[in-house]
Amino acid sequence: MKRLSFIAILGLLLFVSCEHKNGGEQKFESIKCHPSLSWLEKFLPMPDVGSGGPKKLTPPAPDSVREYYDAYQYSHFLRVTVPDANTLKFMHHTEFPCAYSVKGHVDLQNNKIVLREELIKPVTIDPIPPCLCGATISSSATVSHLDYDTIELEGLSLPIHLYEGLDTLIMIYTDVPAEPETMLWLEGKVVNENDHGLPDVEVVLENQAGTLLKTIYTGENGYFSEHLTFDISESDTLSVIALDPYYNYYDTTKVAFADMYIDYDAWTIHYLTDVKIQLGKQ
């Protein structure tokens, strides 16, 4: 009875520990969930923020280094290393159901190397926890020569030329865009001549050409904020126009994108600025 109770409790703990989508690391896995990918910097350098650095002090942005590597957690890639003429090492990074144990295998066929993963169902858990794990599956093989010209992985045939000292990364699929997006993070406040926040004020955002980007409204204390993703040029200017509720008067503040704080991560360029508009009769 004690043994049965222990097995039941263990099964319950394994089920609870599995996080949806982000799949927590579990004891019965032979793979490492969400491993550190710091070695990626060797192949994919961090974006260059330039020698000037941030242009002005703003609230601290999210940790770009952590975001940079997290962006690749659900990527699909293969790292091939040839430490010497007799050894091949492979690191395959992809998604797997975290309720399975995964083992990597290497099959050598003439001039082709076939990599495959063996899925092993763990102790019966019903239902199987519906989570995915960003995982790294490692495998290796001892070879008598390096005259292989093809690597096959999950039905994909990848041409390759092997030589001693080779260490290369083959990107198969990634969610990280080739070109970074540009995003505007805008915060501000509209006040009256006595510096009191004005609620329900219409705030119009336009570019230098007068193109409407967005219309928003101030909150109870006169504050407003907005996040916009669009093509931004440092030669352009943002116009923030505050209109009083009865359209009797307005005030405009202009900020050049080149003068904003700029923060980079692996796939996004953030333009951050805050403005304060004093709205009074003209």
PDB file of N, CA, C and O in Angstrom, residues 68-110:
ATOM      1  N   TYR A  68      17.366  38.067 -26.169  1.00  0.00           N
ATOM      2  CA  TYR A  68      18.067  37.619 -27.376  1.00  0.00           C
ATOM      3  C   TYR A  68      18.116  36.095 -27.428  1.00  0.00           C
ATOM      4  O   TYR A  68      17.771  35.480 -28.437  1.00  0.00           O
ATOM      5  N   TYR A  69      18.507  35.475 -26.329  1.00  0.00           N
ATOM      6  CA  TYR A  69      18.609  34.023 -26.336  1.00  0.00           C
ATOM      7  C   TYR A  69      17.238  33.356 -26.209  1.00  0.00           C
ATOM      8  O   TYR A  69      16.993  32.297 -26.789  1.00  0.00           O
ATOM      9  N   ASP A  70      16.316  33.976 -25.472  1.00  0.00           N
ATOM     10  CA  ASP A  70      14.978  33.409 -25.362  1.00  0.00           C
ATOM     11  C   ASP A  70      14.290  33.353 -26.721  1.00  0.00           C
ATOM     12  O   ASP A  70      13.431  32.508 -26.960  1.00  0.00           O
ATOM     13  N   ALA A  71      14.687  34.256 -27.620  1.00  0.00           N
ATOM     14  CA  ALA A  71      14.058  34.285 -28.940  1.00  0.00           C
ATOM     15  C   ALA A  71      14.305  32.993 -29.704  1.00  0.00           C
ATOM     16  O   ALA A  71      13.541  32.638 -30.594  1.00  0.00           O
ATOM     17  N   TYR A  72      15.366  32.279 -29.350  1.00  0.00           N
ATOM     18  CA  TYR A  72      15.722  31.059 -30.068  1.00  0.00           C
ATOM     19  C   TYR A  72      15.265  29.789 -29.349  1.00  0.00           C
ATOM     20  O   TYR A  72      15.593  28.689 -29.783  1.00  0.00           O
ATOM     21  N   GLN A  73      14.511  29.917 -28.257  1.00  0.00           N
ATOM     22  CA  GLN A  73      14.113  28.734 -27.505  1.00  0.00           C
ATOM     23  C   GLN A  73      13.239  27.798 -28.320  1.00  0.00           C
ATOM     24  O   GLN A  73      13.233  26.594 -28.099  1.00  0.00           O
ATOM     25  N   TYR A  74      12.456  28.346 -29.242  1.00  0.00           N
ATOM     26  CA  TYR A  74      11.590  27.496 -30.051  1.00  0.00           C
ATOM     27  C   TYR A  74      12.058  27.457 -31.499  1.00  0.00           C
ATOM     28  O   TYR A  74      11.281  27.203 -32.393  1.00  0.00           O
ATOM     29  N   SER A  75      13.340  27.724 -31.711  1.00  0.00           N
ATOM     30  CA  SER A  75      13.916  27.603 -33.039  1.00  0.00           C
ATOM     31  C   SER A  75      14.300  26.149 -33.299  1.00  0.00           C
ATOM     32  O   SER A  75      14.379  25.335 -32.387  1.00  0.00           O
ATOM     33  N   HIS A  76      14.535  25.865 -34.556  1.00  0.00           N
ATOM     34  CA  HIS A  76      14.886  24.522 -34.973  1.00  0.00           C
ATOM     35  C   HIS A  76      16.220  24.626 -35.702  1.00  0.00           C
ATOM     36  O   HIS A  76      16.284  25.186 -36.791  1.00  0.00           O
ATOM     37  N   PHE A  77      17.292  24.144 -35.081  1.00  0.00           N
ATOM     38  CA  PHE A  77      18.595  24.250 -35.712  1.00  0.00           C
ATOM     39  C   PHE A  77      19.471  23.065 -35.334  1.00  0.00           C
ATOM     40  O   PHE A  77      19.150  22.280 -34.435  1.00  0.00           O
ATOM     41  N   LEU A  78      20.561  22.930 -36.070  1.00  0.00           N
ATOM     42  CA  LEU A  78      21.482  21.814 -35.878  1.00  0.00           C
ATOM     43  C   LEU A  78      22.899  22.357 -35.797  1.00  0.00           C
ATOM     44  O   LEU A  78      23.335  23.117 -36.671  1.00  0.00           O
ATOM     45  N   ARG A  79      23.617  21.961 -34.760  1.00  0.00           N
ATOM     46  CA  ARG A  79      25.027  22.323 -34.629  1.00  0.00           C
ATOM     47  C   ARG A  79      25.859  21.069 -34.886  1.00  0.00           C
ATOM     48  O   ARG A  79      25.617  20.013 -34.301  1.00  0.00           O
ATOM     49  N   VAL A  80      26.840  21.194 -35.773  1.00  0.00           N
ATOM     50  CA  VAL A  80      27.706  20.074 -36.136  1.00  0.00           C
ATOM     51  C   VAL A  80      29.132  20.426 -35.730  1.00  0.00           C
ATOM     52  O   VAL A  80      29.653  21.478 -36.098  1.00  0.00           O
ATOM     53  N   THR A  81      29.753  19.546 -34.970  1.00  0.00           N
ATOM     54  CA  THR A  81      31.119  19.762 -34.503  1.00  0.00           C
ATOM     55  C   THR A  81      31.961  18.545 -34.848  1.00  0.00           C
ATOM     56  O   THR A  81      31.527  17.406 -34.654  1.00  0.00           O
ATOM     57  N   VAL A  82      33.171  18.787 -35.359  1.00  0.00           N
ATOM     58  CA  VAL A  82      34.117  17.708 -35.669  1.00  0.00           C
ATOM     59  C   VAL A  82      35.367  17.958 -34.835  1.00  0.00           C
ATOM     60  O   VAL A  82      36.320  18.605 -35.296  1.00  0.00           O
ATOM     61  N   PRO A  83      35.400  17.461 -33.588  1.00  0.00           N
ATOM     62  CA  PRO A  83      36.556  17.742 -32.719  1.00  0.00           C
ATOM     63  C   PRO A  83      37.850  17.093 -33.203  1.00  0.00           C
ATOM     64  O   PRO A  83      38.942  17.612 -32.949  1.00  0.00           O
ATOM     65  N   ASP A  84      37.741  15.944 -33.897  1.00  0.00           N
ATOM     66  CA  ASP A  84      38.918  15.307 -34.482  1.00  0.00           C
ATOM     67  C   ASP A  84      38.456  14.484 -35.678  1.00  0.00           C
ATOM     68  O   ASP A  84      37.266  14.422 -35.996  1.00  0.00           O
ATOM     69  N   ALA A  85      39.384  13.850 -36.351  1.00  0.00           N
ATOM     70  CA  ALA A  85      39.075  13.159 -37.605  1.00  0.00           C
ATOM     71  C   ALA A  85      38.232  11.906 -37.399  1.00  0.00           C
ATOM     72  O   ALA A  85      37.733  11.332 -38.372  1.00  0.00           O
ATOM     73  N   ASN A  86      38.069  11.465 -36.175  1.00  0.00           N
ATOM     74  CA  ASN A  86      37.342  10.223 -35.914  1.00  0.00           C
ATOM     75  C   ASN A  86      36.028  10.433 -35.167  1.00  0.00           C
ATOM     76  O   ASN A  86      35.355   9.454 -34.837  1.00  0.00           O
ATOM     77  N   THR A  87      35.665  11.680 -34.886  1.00  0.00           N
ATOM     78  CA  THR A  87      34.491  11.919 -34.045  1.00  0.00           C
ATOM     79  C   THR A  87      33.597  13.002 -34.644  1.00  0.00           C
ATOM     80  O   THR A  87      34.084  14.038 -35.103  1.00  0.00           O
ATOM     81  N   LEU A  88      32.296  12.757 -34.608  1.00  0.00           N
ATOM     82  CA  LEU A  88      31.295  13.744 -35.000  1.00  0.00           C
ATOM     83  C   LEU A  88      30.360  13.969 -33.828  1.00  0.00           C
ATOM     84  O   LEU A  88      29.950  13.017 -33.160  1.00  0.00           O
ATOM     85  N   LYS A  89      30.043  15.236 -33.579  1.00  0.00           N
ATOM     86  CA  LYS A  89      29.102  15.565 -32.520  1.00  0.00           C
ATOM     87  C   LYS A  89      27.986  16.434 -33.102  1.00  0.00           C
ATOM     88  O   LYS A  89      28.246  17.320 -33.921  1.00  0.00           O
ATOM     89  N   PHE A  90      26.758  16.171 -32.636  1.00  0.00           N
ATOM     90  CA  PHE A  90      25.598  16.887 -33.150  1.00  0.00           C
ATOM     91  C   PHE A  90      24.771  17.426 -31.986  1.00  0.00           C
ATOM     92  O   PHE A  90      24.654  16.783 -30.935  1.00  0.00           O
ATOM     93  N   MET A  91      24.228  18.609 -32.175  1.00  0.00           N
ATOM     94  CA  MET A  91      23.330  19.213 -31.196  1.00  0.00           C
ATOM     95  C   MET A  91      22.107  19.705 -31.965  1.00  0.00           C
ATOM     96  O   MET A  91      22.198  20.619 -32.784  1.00  0.00           O
ATOM     97  N   HIS A  92      20.993  19.075 -31.734  1.00  0.00           N
ATOM     98  CA  HIS A  92      19.768  19.394 -32.455  1.00  0.00           C
ATOM     99  C   HIS A  92      18.815  20.085 -31.491  1.00  0.00           C
ATOM    100  O   HIS A  92      18.476  19.542 -30.439  1.00  0.00           O
ATOM    101  N   HIS A  93      18.405  21.317 -31.823  1.00  0.00           N
ATOM    102  CA  HIS A  93      17.539  22.098 -30.946  1.00  0.00           C
ATOM    103  C   HIS A  93      16.177  22.263 -31.599  1.00  0.00           C
ATOM    104  O   HIS A  93      16.067  22.766 -32.714  1.00  0.00           O
ATOM    105  N   THR A  94      15.125  21.837 -30.899  1.00  0.00           N
ATOM    106  CA  THR A  94      13.780  21.887 -31.444  1.00  0.00           C
ATOM    107  C   THR A  94      12.779  21.786 -30.312  1.00  0.00           C
ATOM    108  O   THR A  94      13.133  21.884 -29.147  1.00  0.00           O
ATOM    109  N   GLU A  95      11.508  21.569 -30.632  1.00  0.00           N
ATOM    110  CA  GLU A  95      10.466  21.398 -29.626  1.00  0.00           C
ATOM    111  C   GLU A  95      10.093  19.922 -29.518  1.00  0.00           C
ATOM    112  O   GLU A  95      10.029  19.216 -30.519  1.00  0.00           O
ATOM    113  N   PHE A  96       9.845  19.480 -28.283  1.00  0.00           N
ATOM    114  CA  PHE A  96       9.344  18.138 -28.047  1.00  0.00           C
ATOM    115  C   PHE A  96       8.309  18.174 -26.938  1.00  0.00           C
ATOM    116  O   PHE A  96       8.373  19.035 -26.051  1.00  0.00           O
ATOM    117  N   PRO A  97       7.348  17.254 -26.962  1.00  0.00           N
ATOM    118  CA  PRO A  97       6.427  17.154 -25.811  1.00  0.00           C
ATOM    119  C   PRO A  97       7.230  16.843 -24.562  1.00  0.00           C
ATOM    120  O   PRO A  97       8.053  15.929 -24.558  1.00  0.00           O
ATOM    121  N   CYS A  98       7.024  17.619 -23.510  1.00  0.00           N
ATOM    122  CA  CYS A  98       7.881  17.453 -22.337  1.00  0.00           C
ATOM    123  C   CYS A  98       7.477  16.258 -21.485  1.00  0.00           C
ATOM    124  O   CYS A  98       8.074  16.028 -20.444  1.00  0.00           O
ATOM    125  N   ALA A  99       6.491  15.504 -21.912  1.00  0.00           N
ATOM    126  CA  ALA A  99       6.122  14.301 -21.172  1.00  0.00           C
ATOM    127  C   ALA A  99       6.822  13.071 -21.750  1.00  0.00           C
ATOM    128  O   ALA A  99       6.464  11.947 -21.433  1.00  0.00           O
ATOM    129  N   TYR A 100       7.797  13.291 -22.628  1.00  0.00           N
ATOM    130  CA  TYR A 100       8.514  12.193 -23.245  1.00  0.00           C
ATOM    131  C   TYR A 100      10.002  12.299 -22.949  1.00  0.00           C
ATOM    132  O   TYR A 100      10.543  13.384 -22.789  1.00  0.00           O
ATOM    133  N   SER A 101      10.649  11.137 -22.924  1.00  0.00           N
ATOM    134  CA  SER A 101      12.100  11.109 -22.908  1.00  0.00           C
ATOM    135  C   SER A 101      12.562  11.038 -24.360  1.00  0.00           C
ATOM    136  O   SER A 101      11.951  10.364 -25.181  1.00  0.00           O
ATOM    137  N   VAL A 102      13.637  11.761 -24.694  1.00  0.00           N
ATOM    138  CA  VAL A 102      14.127  11.807 -26.066  1.00  0.00           C
ATOM    139  C   VAL A 102      15.606  11.454 -26.084  1.00  0.00           C
ATOM    140  O   VAL A 102      16.382  12.000 -25.316  1.00  0.00           O
ATOM    141  N   LYS A 103      15.976  10.551 -26.962  1.00  0.00           N
ATOM    142  CA  LYS A 103      17.373  10.170 -27.113  1.00  0.00           C
ATOM    143  C   LYS A 103      17.787  10.335 -28.569  1.00  0.00           C
ATOM    144  O   LYS A 103      17.037   9.998 -29.483  1.00  0.00           O
ATOM    145  N   GLY A 104      18.968  10.883 -28.782  1.00  0.00           N
ATOM    146  CA  GLY A 104      19.457  11.087 -30.135  1.00  0.00           C
ATOM    147  C   GLY A 104      20.238   9.885 -30.633  1.00  0.00           C
ATOM    148  O   GLY A 104      20.943   9.219 -29.865  1.00  0.00           O
ATOM    149  N   HIS A 105      20.114   9.598 -31.937  1.00  0.00           N
ATOM    150  CA  HIS A 105      20.836   8.493 -32.573  1.00  0.00           C
ATOM    151  C   HIS A 105      21.471   8.977 -33.865  1.00  0.00           C
ATOM    152  O   HIS A 105      20.948   9.875 -34.524  1.00  0.00           O
ATOM    153  N   VAL A 106      22.603   8.362 -34.225  1.00  0.00           N
ATOM    154  CA  VAL A 106      23.303   8.672 -35.465  1.00  0.00           C
ATOM    155  C   VAL A 106      23.455   7.388 -36.267  1.00  0.00           C
ATOM    156  O   VAL A 106      24.006   6.409 -35.774  1.00  0.00           O
ATOM    157  N   ASP A 107      22.948   7.384 -37.507  1.00  0.00           N
ATOM    158  CA  ASP A 107      23.105   6.253 -38.417  1.00  0.00           C
ATOM    159  C   ASP A 107      23.989   6.686 -39.582  1.00  0.00           C
ATOM    160  O   ASP A 107      23.736   7.724 -40.215  1.00  0.00           O
ATOM    161  N   LEU A 108      25.030   5.898 -39.890  1.00  0.00           N
ATOM    162  CA  LEU A 108      25.954   6.204 -40.980  1.00  0.00           C
ATOM    163  C   LEU A 108      25.618   5.324 -42.172  1.00  0.00           C
ATOM    164  O   LEU A 108      25.609   4.098 -42.068  1.00  0.00           O
ATOM    165  N   GLN A 109      25.306   5.971 -43.306  1.00  0.00           N
ATOM    166  CA  GLN A 109      24.893   5.248 -44.505  1.00  0.00           C
ATOM    167  C   GLN A 109      25.682   5.766 -45.701  1.00  0.00           C
ATOM    168  O   GLN A 109      25.386   6.826 -46.236  1.00  0.00           O
ATOM    169  N   ASN A 110      26.683   5.007 -46.133  1.00  0.00           N
ATOM    170  CA  ASN A 110      27.523   5.420 -47.256  1.00  0.00           C
ATOM    171  C   ASN A 110      28.025   6.849 -47.041  1.00  0.00           C
ATOM    172  O   ASN A 110      28.743   7.091 -46.095  1.00  0.00           O
TER     173      ASN A 110
END
